[in-house]
Short mmCIF file of C-alpha atoms and ligand atoms in Angstrom, two decimals:
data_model
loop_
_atom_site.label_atom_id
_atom_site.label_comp_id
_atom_site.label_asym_id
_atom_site.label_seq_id
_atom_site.Cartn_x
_atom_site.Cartn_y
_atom_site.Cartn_z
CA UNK A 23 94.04 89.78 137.81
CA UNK A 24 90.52 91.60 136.49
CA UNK A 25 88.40 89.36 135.18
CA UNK A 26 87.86 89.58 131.38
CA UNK A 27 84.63 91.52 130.28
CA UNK A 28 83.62 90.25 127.11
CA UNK A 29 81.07 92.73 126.68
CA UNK A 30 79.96 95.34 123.88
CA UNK A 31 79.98 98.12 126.31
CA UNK A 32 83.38 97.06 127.84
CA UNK A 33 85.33 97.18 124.57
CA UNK A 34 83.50 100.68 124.03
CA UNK A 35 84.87 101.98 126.98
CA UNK A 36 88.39 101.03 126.02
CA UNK A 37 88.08 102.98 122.43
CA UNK A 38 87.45 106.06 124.28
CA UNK A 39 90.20 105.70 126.82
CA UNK A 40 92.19 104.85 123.87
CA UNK A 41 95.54 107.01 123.34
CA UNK A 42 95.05 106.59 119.38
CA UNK A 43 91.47 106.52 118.77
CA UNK A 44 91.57 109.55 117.28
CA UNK A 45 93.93 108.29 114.32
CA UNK A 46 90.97 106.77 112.75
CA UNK A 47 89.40 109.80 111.74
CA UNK A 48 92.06 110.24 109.51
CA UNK A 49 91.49 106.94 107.57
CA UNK A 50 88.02 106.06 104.89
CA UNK A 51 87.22 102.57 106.55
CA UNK A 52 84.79 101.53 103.68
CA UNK A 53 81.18 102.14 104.75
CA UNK A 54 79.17 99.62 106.95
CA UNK A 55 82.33 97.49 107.03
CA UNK A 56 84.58 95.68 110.02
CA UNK A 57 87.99 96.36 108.01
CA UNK A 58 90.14 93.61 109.76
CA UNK A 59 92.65 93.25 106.39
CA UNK A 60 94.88 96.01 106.76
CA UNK A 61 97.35 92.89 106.60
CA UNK A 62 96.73 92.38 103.11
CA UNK A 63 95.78 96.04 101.98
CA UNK A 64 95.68 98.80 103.94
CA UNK A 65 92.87 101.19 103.22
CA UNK A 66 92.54 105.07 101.76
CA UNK A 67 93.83 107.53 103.88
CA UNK A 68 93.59 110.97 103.81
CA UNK A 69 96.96 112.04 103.95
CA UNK A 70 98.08 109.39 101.68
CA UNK A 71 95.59 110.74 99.30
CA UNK A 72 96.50 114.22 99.52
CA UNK A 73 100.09 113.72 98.98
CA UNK A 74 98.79 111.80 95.74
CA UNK A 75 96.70 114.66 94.34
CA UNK A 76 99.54 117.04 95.72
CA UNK A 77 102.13 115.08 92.89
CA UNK A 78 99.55 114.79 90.18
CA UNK A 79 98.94 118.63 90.64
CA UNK A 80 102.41 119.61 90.46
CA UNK A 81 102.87 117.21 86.95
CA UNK A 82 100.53 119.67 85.77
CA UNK A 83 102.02 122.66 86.99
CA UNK A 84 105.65 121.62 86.25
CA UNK A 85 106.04 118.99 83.53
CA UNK A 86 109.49 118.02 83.19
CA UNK A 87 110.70 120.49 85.48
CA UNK A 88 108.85 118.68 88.74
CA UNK A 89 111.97 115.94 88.80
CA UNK A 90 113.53 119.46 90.59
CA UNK A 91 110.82 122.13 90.99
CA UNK A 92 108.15 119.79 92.32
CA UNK A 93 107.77 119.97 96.81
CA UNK A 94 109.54 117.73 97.50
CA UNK A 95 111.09 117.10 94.05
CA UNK A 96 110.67 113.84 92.49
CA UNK A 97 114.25 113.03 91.81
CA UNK A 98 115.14 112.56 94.78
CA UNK A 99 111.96 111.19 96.52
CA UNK A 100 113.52 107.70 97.22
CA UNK A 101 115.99 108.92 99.24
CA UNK A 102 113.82 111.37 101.40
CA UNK A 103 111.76 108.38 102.00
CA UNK A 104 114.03 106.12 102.79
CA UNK A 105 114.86 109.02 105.74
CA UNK A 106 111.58 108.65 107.02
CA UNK A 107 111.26 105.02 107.12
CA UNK A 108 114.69 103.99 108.76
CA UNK A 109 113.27 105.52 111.53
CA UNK A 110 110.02 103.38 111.40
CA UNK A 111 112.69 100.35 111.20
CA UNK A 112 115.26 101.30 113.33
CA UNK A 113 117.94 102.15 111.45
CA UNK A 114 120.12 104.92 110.04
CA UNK A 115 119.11 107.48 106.94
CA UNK A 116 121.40 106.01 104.45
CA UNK A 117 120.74 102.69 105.11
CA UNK A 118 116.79 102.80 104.21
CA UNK A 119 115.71 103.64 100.83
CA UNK A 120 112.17 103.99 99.25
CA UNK A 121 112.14 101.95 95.53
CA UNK A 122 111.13 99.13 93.30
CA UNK A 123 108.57 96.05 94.70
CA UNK A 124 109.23 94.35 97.30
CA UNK A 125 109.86 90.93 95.23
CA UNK A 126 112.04 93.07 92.99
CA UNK A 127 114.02 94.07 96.55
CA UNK A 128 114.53 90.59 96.99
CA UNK A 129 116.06 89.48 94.12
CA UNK A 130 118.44 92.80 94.69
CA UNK A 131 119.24 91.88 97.90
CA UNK A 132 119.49 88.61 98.01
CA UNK A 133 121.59 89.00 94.64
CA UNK A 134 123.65 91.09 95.79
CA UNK A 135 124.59 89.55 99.18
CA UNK A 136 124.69 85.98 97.65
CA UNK A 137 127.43 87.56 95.06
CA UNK A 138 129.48 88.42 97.94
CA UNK A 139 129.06 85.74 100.70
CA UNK A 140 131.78 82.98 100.81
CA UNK A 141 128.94 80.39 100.88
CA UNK A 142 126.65 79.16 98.60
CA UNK A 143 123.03 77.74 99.76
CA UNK A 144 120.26 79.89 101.23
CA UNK A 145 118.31 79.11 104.27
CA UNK A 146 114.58 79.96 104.11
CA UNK A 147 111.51 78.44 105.67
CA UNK A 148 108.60 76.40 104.52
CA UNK A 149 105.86 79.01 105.76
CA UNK A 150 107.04 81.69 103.87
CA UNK A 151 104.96 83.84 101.71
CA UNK A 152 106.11 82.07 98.25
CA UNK A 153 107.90 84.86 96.34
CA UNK A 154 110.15 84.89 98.71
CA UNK A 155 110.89 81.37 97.37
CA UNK A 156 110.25 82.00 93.65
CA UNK A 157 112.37 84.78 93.95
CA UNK A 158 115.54 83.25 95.62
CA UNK A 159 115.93 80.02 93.07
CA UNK A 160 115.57 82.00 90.69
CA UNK A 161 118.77 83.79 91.80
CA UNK A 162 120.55 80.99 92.43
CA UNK A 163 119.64 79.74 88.83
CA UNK A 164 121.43 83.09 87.51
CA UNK A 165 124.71 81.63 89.48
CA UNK A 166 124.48 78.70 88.02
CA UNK A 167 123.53 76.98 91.23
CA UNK A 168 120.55 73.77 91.54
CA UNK A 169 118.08 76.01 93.70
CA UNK A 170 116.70 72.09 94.85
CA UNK A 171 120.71 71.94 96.27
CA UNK A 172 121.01 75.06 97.62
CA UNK A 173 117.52 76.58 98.58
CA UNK A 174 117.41 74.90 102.59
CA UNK A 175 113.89 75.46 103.59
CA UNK A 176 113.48 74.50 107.86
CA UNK A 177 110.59 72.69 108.57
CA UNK A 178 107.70 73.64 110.96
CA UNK A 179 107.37 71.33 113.72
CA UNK A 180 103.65 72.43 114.24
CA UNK A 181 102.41 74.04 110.68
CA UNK A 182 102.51 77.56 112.07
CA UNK A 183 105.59 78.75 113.86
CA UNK A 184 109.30 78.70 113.01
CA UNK A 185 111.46 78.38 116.45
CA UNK A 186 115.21 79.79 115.70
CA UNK A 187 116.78 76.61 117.39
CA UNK A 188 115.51 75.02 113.90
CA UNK A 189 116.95 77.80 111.94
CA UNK A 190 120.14 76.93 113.81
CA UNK A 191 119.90 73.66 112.66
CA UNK A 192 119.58 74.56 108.91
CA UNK A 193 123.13 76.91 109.05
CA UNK A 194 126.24 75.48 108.13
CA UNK A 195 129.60 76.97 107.17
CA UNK A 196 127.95 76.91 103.29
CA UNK A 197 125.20 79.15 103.89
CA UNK A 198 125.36 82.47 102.76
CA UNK A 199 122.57 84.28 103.41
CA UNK A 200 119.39 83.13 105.93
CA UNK A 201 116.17 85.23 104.44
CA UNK A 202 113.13 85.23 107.15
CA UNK A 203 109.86 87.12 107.40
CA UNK A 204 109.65 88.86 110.38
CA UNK A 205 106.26 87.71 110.73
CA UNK A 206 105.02 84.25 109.07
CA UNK A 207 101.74 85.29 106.73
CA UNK A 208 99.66 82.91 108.06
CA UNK A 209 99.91 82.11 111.39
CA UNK A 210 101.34 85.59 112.53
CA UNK A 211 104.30 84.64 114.69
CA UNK A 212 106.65 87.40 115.12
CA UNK A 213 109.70 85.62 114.22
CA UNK A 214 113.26 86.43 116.87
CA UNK A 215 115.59 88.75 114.24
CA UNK A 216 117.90 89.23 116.91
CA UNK A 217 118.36 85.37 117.50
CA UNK A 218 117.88 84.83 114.19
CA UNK A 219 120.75 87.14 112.86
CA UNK A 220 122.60 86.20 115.33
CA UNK A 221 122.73 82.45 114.17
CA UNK A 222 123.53 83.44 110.93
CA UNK A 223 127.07 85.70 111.68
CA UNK A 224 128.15 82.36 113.76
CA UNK A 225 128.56 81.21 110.51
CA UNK A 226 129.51 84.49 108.52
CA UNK A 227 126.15 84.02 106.66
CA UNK A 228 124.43 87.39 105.62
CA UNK A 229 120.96 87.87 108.10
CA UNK A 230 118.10 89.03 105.58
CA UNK A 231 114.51 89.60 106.65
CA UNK A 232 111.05 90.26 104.42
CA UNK A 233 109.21 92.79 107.33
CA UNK A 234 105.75 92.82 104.89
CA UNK A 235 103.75 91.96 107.88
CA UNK A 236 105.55 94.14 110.41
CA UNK A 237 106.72 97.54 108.89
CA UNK A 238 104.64 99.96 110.48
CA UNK A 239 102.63 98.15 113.27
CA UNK A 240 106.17 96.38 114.94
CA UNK A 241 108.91 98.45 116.60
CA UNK A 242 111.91 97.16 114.66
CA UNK A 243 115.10 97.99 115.34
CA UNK A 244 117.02 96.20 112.28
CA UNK A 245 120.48 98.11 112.94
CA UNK A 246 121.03 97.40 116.78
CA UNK A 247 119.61 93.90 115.83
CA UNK A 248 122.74 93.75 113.54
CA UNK A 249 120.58 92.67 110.51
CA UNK A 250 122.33 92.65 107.40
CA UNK A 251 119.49 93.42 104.87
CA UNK A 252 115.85 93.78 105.04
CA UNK A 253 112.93 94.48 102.42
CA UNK A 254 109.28 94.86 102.78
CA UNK A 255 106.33 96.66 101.53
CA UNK A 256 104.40 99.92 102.22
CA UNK A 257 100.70 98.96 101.17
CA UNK A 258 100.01 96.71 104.17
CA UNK A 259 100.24 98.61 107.72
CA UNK A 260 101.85 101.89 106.27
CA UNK A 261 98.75 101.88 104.19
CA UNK A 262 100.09 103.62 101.36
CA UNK A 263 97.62 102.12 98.84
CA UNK A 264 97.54 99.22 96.27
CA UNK A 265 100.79 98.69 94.66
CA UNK A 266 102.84 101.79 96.18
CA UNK A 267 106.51 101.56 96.55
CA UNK A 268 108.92 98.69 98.60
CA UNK A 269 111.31 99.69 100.89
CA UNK A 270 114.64 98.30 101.30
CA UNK A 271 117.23 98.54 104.37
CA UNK A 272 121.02 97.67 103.69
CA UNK A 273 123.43 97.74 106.98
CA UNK A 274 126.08 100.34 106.27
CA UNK A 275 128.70 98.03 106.85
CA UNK A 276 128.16 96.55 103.41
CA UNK A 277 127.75 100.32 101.33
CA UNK A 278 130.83 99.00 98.94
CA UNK A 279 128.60 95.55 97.63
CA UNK A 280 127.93 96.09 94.32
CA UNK A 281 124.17 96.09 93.38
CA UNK A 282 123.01 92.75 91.52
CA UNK A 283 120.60 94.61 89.60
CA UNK A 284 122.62 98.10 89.07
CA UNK A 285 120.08 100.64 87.31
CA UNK A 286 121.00 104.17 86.23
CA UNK A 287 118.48 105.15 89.45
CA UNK A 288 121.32 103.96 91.73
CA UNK A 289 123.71 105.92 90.40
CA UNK A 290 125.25 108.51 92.95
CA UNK A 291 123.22 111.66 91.97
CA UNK A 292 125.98 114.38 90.92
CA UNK A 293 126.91 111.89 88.43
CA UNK A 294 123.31 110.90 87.37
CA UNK A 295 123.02 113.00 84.55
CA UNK A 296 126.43 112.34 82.85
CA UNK A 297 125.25 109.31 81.53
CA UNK A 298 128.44 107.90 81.39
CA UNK A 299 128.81 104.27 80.21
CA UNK A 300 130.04 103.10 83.79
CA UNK A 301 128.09 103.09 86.66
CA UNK A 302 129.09 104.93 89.98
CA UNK A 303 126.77 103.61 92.74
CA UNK A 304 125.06 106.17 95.13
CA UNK A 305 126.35 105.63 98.91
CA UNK A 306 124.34 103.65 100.62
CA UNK A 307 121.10 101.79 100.43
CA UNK A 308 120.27 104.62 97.62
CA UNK A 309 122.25 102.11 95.20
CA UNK A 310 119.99 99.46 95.72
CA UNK A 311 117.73 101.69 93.78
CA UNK A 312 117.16 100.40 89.92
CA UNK A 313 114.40 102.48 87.22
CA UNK A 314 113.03 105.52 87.74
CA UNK A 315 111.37 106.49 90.74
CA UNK A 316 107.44 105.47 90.06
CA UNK A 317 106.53 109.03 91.52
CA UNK A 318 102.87 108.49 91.70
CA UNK A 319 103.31 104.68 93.42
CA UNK A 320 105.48 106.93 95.87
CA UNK A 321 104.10 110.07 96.78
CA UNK A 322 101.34 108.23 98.66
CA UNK A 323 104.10 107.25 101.16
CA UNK A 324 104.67 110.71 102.13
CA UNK A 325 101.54 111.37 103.57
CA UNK A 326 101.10 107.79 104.71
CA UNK A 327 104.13 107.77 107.04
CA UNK A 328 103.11 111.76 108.40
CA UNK A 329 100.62 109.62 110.41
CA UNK A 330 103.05 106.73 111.10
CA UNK A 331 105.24 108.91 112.57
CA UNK A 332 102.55 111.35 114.51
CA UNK A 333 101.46 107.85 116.73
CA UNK A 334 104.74 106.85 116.85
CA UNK A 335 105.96 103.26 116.08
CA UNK A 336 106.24 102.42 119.61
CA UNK A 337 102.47 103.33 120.61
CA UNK A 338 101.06 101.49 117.01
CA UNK A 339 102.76 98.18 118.10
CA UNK A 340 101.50 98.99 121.99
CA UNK A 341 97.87 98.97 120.78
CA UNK A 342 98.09 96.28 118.55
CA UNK A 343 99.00 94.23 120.78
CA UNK A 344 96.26 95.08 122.58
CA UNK A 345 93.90 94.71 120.32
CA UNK A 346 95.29 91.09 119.70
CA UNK A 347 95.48 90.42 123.32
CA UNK A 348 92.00 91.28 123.10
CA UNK A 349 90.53 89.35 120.16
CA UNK A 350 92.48 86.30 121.71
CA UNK A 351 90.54 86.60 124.86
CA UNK A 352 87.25 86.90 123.09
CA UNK A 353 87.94 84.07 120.79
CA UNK A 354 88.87 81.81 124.00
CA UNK A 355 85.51 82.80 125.65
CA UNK A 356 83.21 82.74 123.07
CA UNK A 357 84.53 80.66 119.92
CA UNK A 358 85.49 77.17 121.48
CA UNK A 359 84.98 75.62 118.18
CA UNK A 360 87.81 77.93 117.42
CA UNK A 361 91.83 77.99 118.14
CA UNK A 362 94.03 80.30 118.18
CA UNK A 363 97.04 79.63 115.76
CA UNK A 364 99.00 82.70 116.55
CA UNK A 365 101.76 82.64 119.87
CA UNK A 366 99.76 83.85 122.53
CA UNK A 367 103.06 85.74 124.34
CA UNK A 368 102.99 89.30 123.04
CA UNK A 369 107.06 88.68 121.94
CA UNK A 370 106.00 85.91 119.66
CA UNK A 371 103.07 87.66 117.83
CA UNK A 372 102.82 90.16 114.85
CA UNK A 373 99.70 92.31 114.29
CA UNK A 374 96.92 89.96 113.46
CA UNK A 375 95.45 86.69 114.41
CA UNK A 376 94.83 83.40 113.04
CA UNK A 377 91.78 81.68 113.63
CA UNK A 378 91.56 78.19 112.89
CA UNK A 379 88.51 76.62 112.08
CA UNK A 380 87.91 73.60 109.89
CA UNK A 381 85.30 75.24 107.80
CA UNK A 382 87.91 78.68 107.74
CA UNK A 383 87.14 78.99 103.87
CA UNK A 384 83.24 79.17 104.38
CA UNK A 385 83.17 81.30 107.50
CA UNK A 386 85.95 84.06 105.99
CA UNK A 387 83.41 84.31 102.72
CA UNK A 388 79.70 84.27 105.15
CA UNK A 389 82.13 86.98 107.47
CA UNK A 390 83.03 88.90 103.92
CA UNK A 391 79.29 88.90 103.00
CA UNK A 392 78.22 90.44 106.12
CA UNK A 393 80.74 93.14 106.29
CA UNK A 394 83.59 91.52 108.17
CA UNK A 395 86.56 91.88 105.72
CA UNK A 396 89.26 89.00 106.59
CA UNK A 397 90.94 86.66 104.84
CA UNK A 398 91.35 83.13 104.47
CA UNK A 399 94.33 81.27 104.28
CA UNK A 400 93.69 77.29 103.21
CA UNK A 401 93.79 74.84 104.94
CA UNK A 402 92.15 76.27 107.98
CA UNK A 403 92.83 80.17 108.97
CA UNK A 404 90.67 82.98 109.17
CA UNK A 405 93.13 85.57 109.52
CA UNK A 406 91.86 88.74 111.88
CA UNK A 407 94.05 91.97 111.63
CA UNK A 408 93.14 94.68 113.41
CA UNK A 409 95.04 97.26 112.41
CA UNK A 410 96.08 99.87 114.97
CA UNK A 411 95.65 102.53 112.64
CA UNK A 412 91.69 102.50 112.44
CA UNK A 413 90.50 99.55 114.30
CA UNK A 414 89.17 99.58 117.73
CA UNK A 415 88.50 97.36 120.75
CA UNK A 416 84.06 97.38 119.30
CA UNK A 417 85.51 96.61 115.81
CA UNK A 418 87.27 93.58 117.54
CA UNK A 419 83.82 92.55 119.35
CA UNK A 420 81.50 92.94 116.05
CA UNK A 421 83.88 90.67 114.76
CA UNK A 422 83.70 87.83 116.98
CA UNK A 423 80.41 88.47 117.25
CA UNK A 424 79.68 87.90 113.91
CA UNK A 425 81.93 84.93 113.92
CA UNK A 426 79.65 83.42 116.58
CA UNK A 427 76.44 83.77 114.83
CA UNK A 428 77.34 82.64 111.54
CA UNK A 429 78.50 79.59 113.28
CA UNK A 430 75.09 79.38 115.05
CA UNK A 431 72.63 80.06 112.48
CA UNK A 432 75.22 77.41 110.43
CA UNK A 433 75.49 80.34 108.00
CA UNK A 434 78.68 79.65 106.55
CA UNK A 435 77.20 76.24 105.60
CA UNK A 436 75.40 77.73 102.64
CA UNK A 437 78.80 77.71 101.10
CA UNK A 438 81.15 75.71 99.11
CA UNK A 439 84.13 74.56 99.49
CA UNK A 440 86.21 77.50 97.22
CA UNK A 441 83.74 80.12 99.39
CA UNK A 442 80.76 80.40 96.20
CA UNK A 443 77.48 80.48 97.73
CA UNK A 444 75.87 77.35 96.78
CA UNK A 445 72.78 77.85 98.58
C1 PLP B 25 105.76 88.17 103.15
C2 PLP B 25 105.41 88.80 101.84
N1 PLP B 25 106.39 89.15 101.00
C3 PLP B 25 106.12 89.72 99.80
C4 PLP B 25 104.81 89.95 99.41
C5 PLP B 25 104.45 90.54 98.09
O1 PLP B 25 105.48 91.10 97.39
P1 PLP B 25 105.22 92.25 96.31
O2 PLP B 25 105.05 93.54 97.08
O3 PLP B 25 106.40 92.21 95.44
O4 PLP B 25 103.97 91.91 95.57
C6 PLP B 25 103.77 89.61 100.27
C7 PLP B 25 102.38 89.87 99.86
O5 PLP B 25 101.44 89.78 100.59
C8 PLP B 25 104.08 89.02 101.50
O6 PLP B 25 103.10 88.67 102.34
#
C-alpha cells in the first residue's frame, strides 16, 4: 500500500485529478470560508437559484394562471419531483413524491403505516435526531396509545453507532413499524437498511427510514432494499436552500393505505378541482401529499437536483467517501488528541465525520471564527462534512490544519463552555 501523504500539495494534486472538481464552480461557497456543513445546510447554488427566480418570474407573468401555464406548471410540481428524486433513492416514479417537511412526512408516514400494521409499538433508536421522536409519540398519543409503552428506543452499546443485531433485539410480533435514520446525526454511521428492513418483515413490521443525512451524497436503493417507507429532506446534500421541500418515498405495494393526514393536495388530480366532499387519493406516493404545493420552497429543487443528477448519485457517494477516507487519515496523523467517532469501513459511514474532542464545543466555535464552518454536537463532536458537491481534498487539509493550530496556540481556550468568547 502507498504511503499516506499528508501534505498541502498532495491533496492539491488530487482536486485536479478529481472527476467532479468541476461541480464546484457551480456552487457560491461563502467567501474566505472552509464550508464543511453542507450536513446541516447546504449552500446557494446557481441552478437552485435560477430555478427560484425562474418561478418568481413566471408569478409575475402568469398570476393565477402559472398553477397550468407556468414551465413546468406548479400544480403538478410535486409529482415531477418526486420523478426526479426516486431515481436519486432508488426507487420507482410513483413511489417518490416532492411535499410538506420532513417532520410533517413523518407523522404521515408513520400515521399512516401505524393505522394499518397489526401491531402496536414502534421501534426507534436513542441517537436519533429528536423529531423523529417528538413526532412518533405524538402519533401514538392520537391512537390512544402510552408513547412511554409503545415508543421502543434500542440502546447504543458505544454512544455512536446502532448495530442491527440490537434492532433485532427490540422487534417482537407487536411492533409495527421500525423508523431508522439512514445515517445517525452525530456520529455519521451509515446505518444497514437492507438488514434493517429485513428484521422488520420477519415480524410483518413496516421498515421506515429518515435519509436527512444521506439523500443526495449515498446511493440508496430503497425499493430493491424492500423498504416500506422513507422521508427525508432536500436542504442538506441536495442543497436546495433553507427550508425547501421534504421528500417522501412509499413502496408501491402499499398505494391502497389511506393517508393519515389526507389533504385536498393528495387528491388524484382529474378529480382535484371537483371539490367534492369525499376524498379520492392520487395513486401512489402523490397521496401522501397534504396543502398546497409551497411553489417557491420547491422550485429550488429543480435546479438543485439538474446537478445531482449531471454527477450522478453513484460518483457523489464515490468521492465522498473519499474525501472521508481522507480527512480520517489526516486526523489519525496529525490530531492524536483527536478520535474518530465515525465507522472507519466505507459500508458503515455516511458523508461526514465526527471528531471527538473533549473541548469539541470550544474548538467548533475558534474553527467557526476562523472560517472553518462545522458544527458541534455536545458532548464531544466536531462534526466535518465535506460535501462532494463543492468540497475538495485542500478544503479537507485547511481544515485539519486549522484544527491543529488552534489546538497549539490553545486558541479554542479563549472560550467558554456554550462557545462565547470569554477572553
Ligand atoms: C435526521 C433528521 N431528521 C429530520 C430533521 C429536520 O426535520 P425538518 O426538515 O422537518 O425540520 C433533521 C434536521 O437536521 C434531521 O437531522
Amino acid at each position: 500500500m502507498d504511503e499516506f501523504d499528508a501534505s498541502r500539495s498532495a491533496a492539491r494534486m488530487r482536486d485536479a485529478e478529481s472527476p467532479l472538481t468541476g461541480l464546484r464552480e457551480r456552487f457560491s461557497v461563502p467567501e474566505d470560508t472552509v464550508y464543511m456543513d453542507g450536513n446541516s445546510l447546504g449552500v446557494h447554488g446557481q441552478d437552485a437559484a435560477a430555478a427560484l427566480e425562474r418561478a418568481v418570474d413566471q408569478w409575475k407573468e402568469y398570476g393565477v394562471e402559472g398553477w397550468t401555464e407556468a414551465d413546468p406548471p406548479w400544480f403538478d410540481y410535486g409529482e415531477r419531483l418526486g420523478d426526479r428524486l426516486a431515481d436519486v433513492v432508488g426507487a420507482k416514479p410513483a413511489e417518490c413524491v416532492a411535499a410538506n417537511a420532513t417532520t410533517v412526512n413523518i407523522h404521515a408516514l408513520v400515521g399512516a403505516f401505524l393505522d394499518a400494521a397489526d401491531g402496536t409499538r414502534v421501534v426507534v433508536n436513542e441517537l436519533d435526531f429528536p423529531t423523529d421522536h417528538y413526532a412518533i409519540r405524538s402519533r401514538l398519543r392520537v391512537r390512544g396509545l402510552d408513547p412511554d409503552e409503545h415508543l421502543v428506543v434500542v440502546e447504543s452499546d458505544d454512544g455512536r453507532t446502532i448495530e442491527a443485531d440490537a434492532v433485532a433485539e427490540a422487534v417482537d410480533d407487536d411492533t409495527a413499524v421500525v423508523f431508522m435514520p439512514s445515517v445517525l446525526y452525530r456520529s455519521g454511521q451509515l446505518l444497514d437498511v437492507e438488514a434493517i428492513t429485513e428484521i422488520a418483515h420477519e415480524y410483518d413490521a413496516y421498515a421506515g427510514f429518515d435519509l436527512a443525512h444521506s439523500v443526495g451524497v449515498v446511493d440508496h436503493d430503497l425499493h430493491f432494499d424492500g423498504v416500506d417507507f422513507a422521508v427525508w429532506c432536500s436542504y442538506k446534500y441536495l442543497n436546495a436552500g433553507p427550508g425547501a421541500i421534504g421528500g417522501l418515498y412509499v413502496r408501491e405495494d402499499h398505494f391502497d393505505l389511506p393517508p393519515a393526514m389526507a389533504g385536498w393536495w393528495g387528491n388524484a388530480d382529474d378529480t382535484q378541482f371537483d371539490l367534492a366532499p369525499e376524498f379520492e387519493p392520487a395513486r401512489g406516493a402523490a397521496a401522501f401529499q397534504i396543502g398546497t404545493v409551497p411553489v417557491f420552497a420547491a422550485a429550488p429543487l429543480f435546479g438543485a437536483l439538474d446537478v445531482t443528477e449531471a454527477a450522478g448519485v453513484g460518483e457523489l457517494r464515490a468521492h465522498s467517501l473519499a474525501l472521508t477516507r481522507y480527512l480520517v487519515s489526516l486526523v489519525d496523523e496529525r490530531l492524536p488528541e483527536c478520535t474518530i467517532g465515525t465507522p472507519r469501513e466505507g459500508e458503515r459511514r455516511g458523508g461526514y465525520v465526527a471528531v471527538e474532542h473533549p473541548d469539541a464545543g470550544k474548538l467548533s466555535r475558534a474553527l467557526r471564527d476562523r472560517g472553518v464552518v462545522v458544527d458541534f454536537r455536545p458532548p464531544n463532536v466536531v462534526r466535518v462534512a465535506p460535501s462532494p458537491y463543492y468540497v475538495g481534498f485542500e478544503d479537507v487539509w485547511l481544515a485539519v490544519d486549522e484544527i491543529r493550530e488552534i489546538l497549539d496556540a490553545n486558541a479554542h481556550l479563549a472560550y467558554g463552555e456554550d462557545g462565547e468568547q470569554v477572553t
